[in-house]
MMTF fields as JSON, N, C-alpha, C and O atoms, coordinates in Angstrom:
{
  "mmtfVersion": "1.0.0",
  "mmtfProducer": "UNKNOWN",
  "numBonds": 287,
  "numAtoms": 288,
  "numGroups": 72,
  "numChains": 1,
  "numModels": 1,
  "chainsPerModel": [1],
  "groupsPerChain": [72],
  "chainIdList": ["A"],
  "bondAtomList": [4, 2, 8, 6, 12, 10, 16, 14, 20, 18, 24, 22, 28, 26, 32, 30, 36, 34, 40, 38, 44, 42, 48, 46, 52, 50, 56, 54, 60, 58, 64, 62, 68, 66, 72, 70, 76, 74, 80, 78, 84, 82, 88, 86, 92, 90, 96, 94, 100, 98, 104, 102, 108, 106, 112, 110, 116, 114, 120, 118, 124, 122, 128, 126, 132, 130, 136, 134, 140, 138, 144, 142, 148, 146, 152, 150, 156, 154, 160, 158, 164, 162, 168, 166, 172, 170, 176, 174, 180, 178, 184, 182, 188, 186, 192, 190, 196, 194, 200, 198, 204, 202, 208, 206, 212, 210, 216, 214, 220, 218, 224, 222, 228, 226, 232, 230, 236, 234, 240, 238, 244, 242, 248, 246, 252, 250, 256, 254, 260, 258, 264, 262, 268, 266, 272, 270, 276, 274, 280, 278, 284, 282],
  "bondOrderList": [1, 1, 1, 1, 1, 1, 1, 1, 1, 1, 1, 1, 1, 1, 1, 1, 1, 1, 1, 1, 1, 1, 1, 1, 1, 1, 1, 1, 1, 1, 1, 1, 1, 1, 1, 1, 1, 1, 1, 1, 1, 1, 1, 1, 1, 1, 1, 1, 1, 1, 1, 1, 1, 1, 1, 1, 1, 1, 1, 1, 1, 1, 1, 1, 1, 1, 1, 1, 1, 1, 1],
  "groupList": [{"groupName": "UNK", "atomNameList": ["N", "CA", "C", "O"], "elementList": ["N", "C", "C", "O"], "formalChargeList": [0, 0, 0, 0], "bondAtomList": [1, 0, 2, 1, 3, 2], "bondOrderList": [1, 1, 2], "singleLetterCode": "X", "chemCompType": "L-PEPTIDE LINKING"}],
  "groupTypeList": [0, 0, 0, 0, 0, 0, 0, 0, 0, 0, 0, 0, 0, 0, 0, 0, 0, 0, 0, 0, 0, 0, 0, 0, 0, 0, 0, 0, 0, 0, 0, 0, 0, 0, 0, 0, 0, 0, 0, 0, 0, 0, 0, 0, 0, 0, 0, 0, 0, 0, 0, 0, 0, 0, 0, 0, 0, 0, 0, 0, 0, 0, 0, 0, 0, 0, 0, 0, 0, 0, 0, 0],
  "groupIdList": [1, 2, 3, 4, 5, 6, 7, 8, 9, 10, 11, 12, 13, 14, 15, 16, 17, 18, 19, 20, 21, 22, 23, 24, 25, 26, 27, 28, 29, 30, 31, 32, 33, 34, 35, 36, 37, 38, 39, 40, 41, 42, 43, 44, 45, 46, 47, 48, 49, 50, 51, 52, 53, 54, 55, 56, 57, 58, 59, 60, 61, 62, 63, 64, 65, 66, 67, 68, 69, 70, 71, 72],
  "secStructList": [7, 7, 7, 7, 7, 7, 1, 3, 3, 3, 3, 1, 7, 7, 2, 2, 2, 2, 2, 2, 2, 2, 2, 2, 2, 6, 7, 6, 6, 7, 7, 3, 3, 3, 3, 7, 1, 1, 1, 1, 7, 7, 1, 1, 6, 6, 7, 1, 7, 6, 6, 7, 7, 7, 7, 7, 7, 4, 4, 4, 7, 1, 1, 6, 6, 6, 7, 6, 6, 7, 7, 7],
  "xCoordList": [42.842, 44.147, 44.46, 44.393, 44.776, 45.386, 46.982, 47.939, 47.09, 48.659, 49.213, 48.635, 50.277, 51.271, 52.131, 52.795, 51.986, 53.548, 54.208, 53.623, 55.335, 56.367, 57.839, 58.382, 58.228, 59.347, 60.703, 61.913, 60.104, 61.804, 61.849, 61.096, 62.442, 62.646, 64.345, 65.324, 64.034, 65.794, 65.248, 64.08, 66.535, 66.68, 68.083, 69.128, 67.965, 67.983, 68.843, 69.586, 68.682, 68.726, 69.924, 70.108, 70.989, 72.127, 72.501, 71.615, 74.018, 73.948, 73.119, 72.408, 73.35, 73.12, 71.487, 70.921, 70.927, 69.311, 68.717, 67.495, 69.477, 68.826, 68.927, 67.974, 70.091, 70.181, 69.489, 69.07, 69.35, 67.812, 66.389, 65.719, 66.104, 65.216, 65.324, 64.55, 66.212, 65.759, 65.739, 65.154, 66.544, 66.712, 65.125, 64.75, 64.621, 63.199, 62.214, 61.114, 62.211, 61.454, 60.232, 59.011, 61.158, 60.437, 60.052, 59.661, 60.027, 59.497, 57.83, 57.323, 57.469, 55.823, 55.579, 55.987, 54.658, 54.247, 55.304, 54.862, 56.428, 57.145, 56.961, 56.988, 56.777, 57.056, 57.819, 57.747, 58.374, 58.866, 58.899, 58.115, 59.743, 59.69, 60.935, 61.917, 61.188, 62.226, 62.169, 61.672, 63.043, 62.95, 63.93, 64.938, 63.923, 64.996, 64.647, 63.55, 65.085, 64.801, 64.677, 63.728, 65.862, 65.537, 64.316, 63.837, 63.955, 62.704, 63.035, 62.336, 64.439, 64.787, 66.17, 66.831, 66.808, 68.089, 69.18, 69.248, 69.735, 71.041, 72.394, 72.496, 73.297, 74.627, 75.413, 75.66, 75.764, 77.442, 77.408, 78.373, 76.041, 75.75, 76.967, 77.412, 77.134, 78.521, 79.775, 80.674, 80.007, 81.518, 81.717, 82.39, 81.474, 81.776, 82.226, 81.478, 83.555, 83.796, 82.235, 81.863, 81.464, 81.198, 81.469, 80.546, 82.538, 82.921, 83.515, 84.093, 82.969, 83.355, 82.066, 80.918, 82.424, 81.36, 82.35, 83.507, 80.891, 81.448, 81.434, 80.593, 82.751, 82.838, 82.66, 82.804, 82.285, 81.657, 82.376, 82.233, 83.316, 83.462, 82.224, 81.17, 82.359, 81.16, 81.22, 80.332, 82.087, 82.59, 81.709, 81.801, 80.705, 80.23, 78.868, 78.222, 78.508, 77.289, 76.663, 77.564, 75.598, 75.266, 74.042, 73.462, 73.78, 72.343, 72.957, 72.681, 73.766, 73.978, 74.775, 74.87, 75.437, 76.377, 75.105, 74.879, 74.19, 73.417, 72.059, 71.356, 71.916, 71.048, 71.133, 70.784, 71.552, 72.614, 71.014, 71.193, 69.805, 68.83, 67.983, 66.973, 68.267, 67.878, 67.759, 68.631, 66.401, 66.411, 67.214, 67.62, 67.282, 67.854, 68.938, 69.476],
  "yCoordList": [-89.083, -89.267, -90.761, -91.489, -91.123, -92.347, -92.757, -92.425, -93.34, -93.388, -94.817, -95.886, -94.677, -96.175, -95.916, -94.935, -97.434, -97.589, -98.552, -99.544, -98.345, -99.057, -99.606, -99.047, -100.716, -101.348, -100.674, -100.823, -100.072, -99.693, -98.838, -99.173, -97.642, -96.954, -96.772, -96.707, -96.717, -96.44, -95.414, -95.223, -94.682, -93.466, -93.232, -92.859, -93.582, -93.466, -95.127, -95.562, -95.638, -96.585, -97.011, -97.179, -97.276, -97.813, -99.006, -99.639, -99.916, -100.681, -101.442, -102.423, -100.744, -101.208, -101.515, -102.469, -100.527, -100.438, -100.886, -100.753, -101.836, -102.623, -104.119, -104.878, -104.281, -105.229, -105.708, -106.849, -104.507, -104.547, -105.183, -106.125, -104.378, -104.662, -106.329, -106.951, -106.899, -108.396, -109.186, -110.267, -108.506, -109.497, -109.667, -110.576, -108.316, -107.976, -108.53, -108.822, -108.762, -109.114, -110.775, -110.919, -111.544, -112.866, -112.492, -113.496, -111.743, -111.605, -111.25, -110.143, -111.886, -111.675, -111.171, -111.451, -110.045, -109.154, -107.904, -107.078, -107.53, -106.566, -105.356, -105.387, -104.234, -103.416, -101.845, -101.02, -101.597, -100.905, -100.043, -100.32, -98.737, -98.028, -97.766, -97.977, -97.267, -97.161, -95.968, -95.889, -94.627, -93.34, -92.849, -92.767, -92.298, -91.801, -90.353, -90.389, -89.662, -87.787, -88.154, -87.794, -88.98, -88.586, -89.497, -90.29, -89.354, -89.918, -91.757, -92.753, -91.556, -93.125, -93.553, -92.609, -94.658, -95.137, -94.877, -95.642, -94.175, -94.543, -94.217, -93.62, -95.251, -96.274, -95.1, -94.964, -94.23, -93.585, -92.855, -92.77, -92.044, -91.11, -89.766, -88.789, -90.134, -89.13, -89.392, -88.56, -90.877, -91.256, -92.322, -93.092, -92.871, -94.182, -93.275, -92.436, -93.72, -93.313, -94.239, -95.301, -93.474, -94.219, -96.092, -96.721, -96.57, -97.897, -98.793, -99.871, -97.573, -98.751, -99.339, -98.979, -100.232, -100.965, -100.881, -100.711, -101.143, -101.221, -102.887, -103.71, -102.801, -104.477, -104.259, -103.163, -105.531, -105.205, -106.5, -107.415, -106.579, -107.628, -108.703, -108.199, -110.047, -110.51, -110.486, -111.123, -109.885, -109.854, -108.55, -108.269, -107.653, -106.562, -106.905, -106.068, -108.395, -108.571, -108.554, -108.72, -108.432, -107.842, -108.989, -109.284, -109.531, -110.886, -112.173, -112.953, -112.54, -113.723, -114.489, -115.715, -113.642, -114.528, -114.768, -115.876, -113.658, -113.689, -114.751, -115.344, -114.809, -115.897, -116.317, -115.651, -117.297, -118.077, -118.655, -119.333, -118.427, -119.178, -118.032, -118.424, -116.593, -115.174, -115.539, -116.074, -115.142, -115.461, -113.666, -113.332, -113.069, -111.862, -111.795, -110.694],
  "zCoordList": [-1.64, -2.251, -2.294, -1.304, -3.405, -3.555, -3.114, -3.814, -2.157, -2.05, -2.586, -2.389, -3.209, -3.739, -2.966, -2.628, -2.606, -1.348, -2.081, -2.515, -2.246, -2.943, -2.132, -1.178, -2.748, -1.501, -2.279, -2.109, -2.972, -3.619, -4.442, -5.356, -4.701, -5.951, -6.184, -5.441, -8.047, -8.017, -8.94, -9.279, -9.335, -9.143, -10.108, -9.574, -12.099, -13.417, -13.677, -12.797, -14.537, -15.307, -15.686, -16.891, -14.753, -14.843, -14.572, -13.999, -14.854, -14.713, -13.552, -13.77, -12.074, -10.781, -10.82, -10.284, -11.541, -11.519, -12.226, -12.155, -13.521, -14.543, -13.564, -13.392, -13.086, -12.207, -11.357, -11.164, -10.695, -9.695, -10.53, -10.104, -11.884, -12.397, -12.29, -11.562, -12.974, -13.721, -12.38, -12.315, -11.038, -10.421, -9.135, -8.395, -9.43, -8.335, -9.746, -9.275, -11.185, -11.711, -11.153, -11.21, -10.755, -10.24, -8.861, -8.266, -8.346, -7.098, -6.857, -7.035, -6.627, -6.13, -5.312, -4.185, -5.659, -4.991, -4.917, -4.117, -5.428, -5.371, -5.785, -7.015, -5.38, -5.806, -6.034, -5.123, -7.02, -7.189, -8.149, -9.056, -8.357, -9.309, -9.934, -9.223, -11.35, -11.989, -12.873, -13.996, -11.845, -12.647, -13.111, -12.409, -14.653, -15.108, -16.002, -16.56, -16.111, -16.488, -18.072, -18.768, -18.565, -20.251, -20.594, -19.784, -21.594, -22.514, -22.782, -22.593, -23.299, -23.612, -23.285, -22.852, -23.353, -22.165, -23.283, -24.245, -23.199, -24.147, -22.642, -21.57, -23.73, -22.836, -23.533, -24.731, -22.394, -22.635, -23.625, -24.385, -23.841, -24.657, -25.226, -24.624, -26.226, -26.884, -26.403, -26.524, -25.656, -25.183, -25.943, -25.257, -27.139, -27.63, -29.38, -29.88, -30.013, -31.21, -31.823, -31.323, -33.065, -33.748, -34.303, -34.821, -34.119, -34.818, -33.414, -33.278, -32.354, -31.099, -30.5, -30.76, -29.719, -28.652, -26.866, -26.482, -26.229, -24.899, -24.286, -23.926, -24.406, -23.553, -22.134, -21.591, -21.445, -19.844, -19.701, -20.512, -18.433, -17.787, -17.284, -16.897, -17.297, -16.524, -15.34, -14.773, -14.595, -13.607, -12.988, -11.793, -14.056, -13.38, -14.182, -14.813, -14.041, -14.545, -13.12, -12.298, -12.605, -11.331, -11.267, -10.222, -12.474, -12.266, -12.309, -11.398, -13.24, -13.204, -12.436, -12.495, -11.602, -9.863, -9.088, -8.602, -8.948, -7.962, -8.416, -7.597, -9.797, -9.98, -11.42, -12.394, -11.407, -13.053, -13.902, -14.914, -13.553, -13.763, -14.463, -15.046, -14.489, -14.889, -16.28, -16.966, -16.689, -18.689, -18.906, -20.019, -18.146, -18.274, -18.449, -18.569]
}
């Protein structure tokens, strides 16, 4: 049996866990996993009228306090 040991899994693709992504991206040697049930990511699936968008405070940007240097 092959085993993968991993330092981290998250567990579906939300803000908190995209965060994680960009911010464990520069890390060497890291690893981790990123699981989510549907096929592809959609944001707030059937809660947005057609002709709206979702504004996000930067205030709940979760990479760029923690590292302003993120091409993310």
């Amino acid at each position: 049996m092959n085993a993968h040991i991993l330092d981290y899994a998250a567990v579906g693709i939300g803000p908190a866990n995209m965060s994680l992504a960009a911010l464990a991206y520069p890390v060497e040697g890291l690893r981790g996993a990123h699981l989510e049930r549907r096929e592809s990511f959609s944001w707030h699936p059937g809660l947005l009228l057609p002709e709206a968008t979702l504004q996000v405070s930067l205030l709940k940007d979760l990479v760029t306090l923690v590292d302003p240097t993120s091409p993310f």
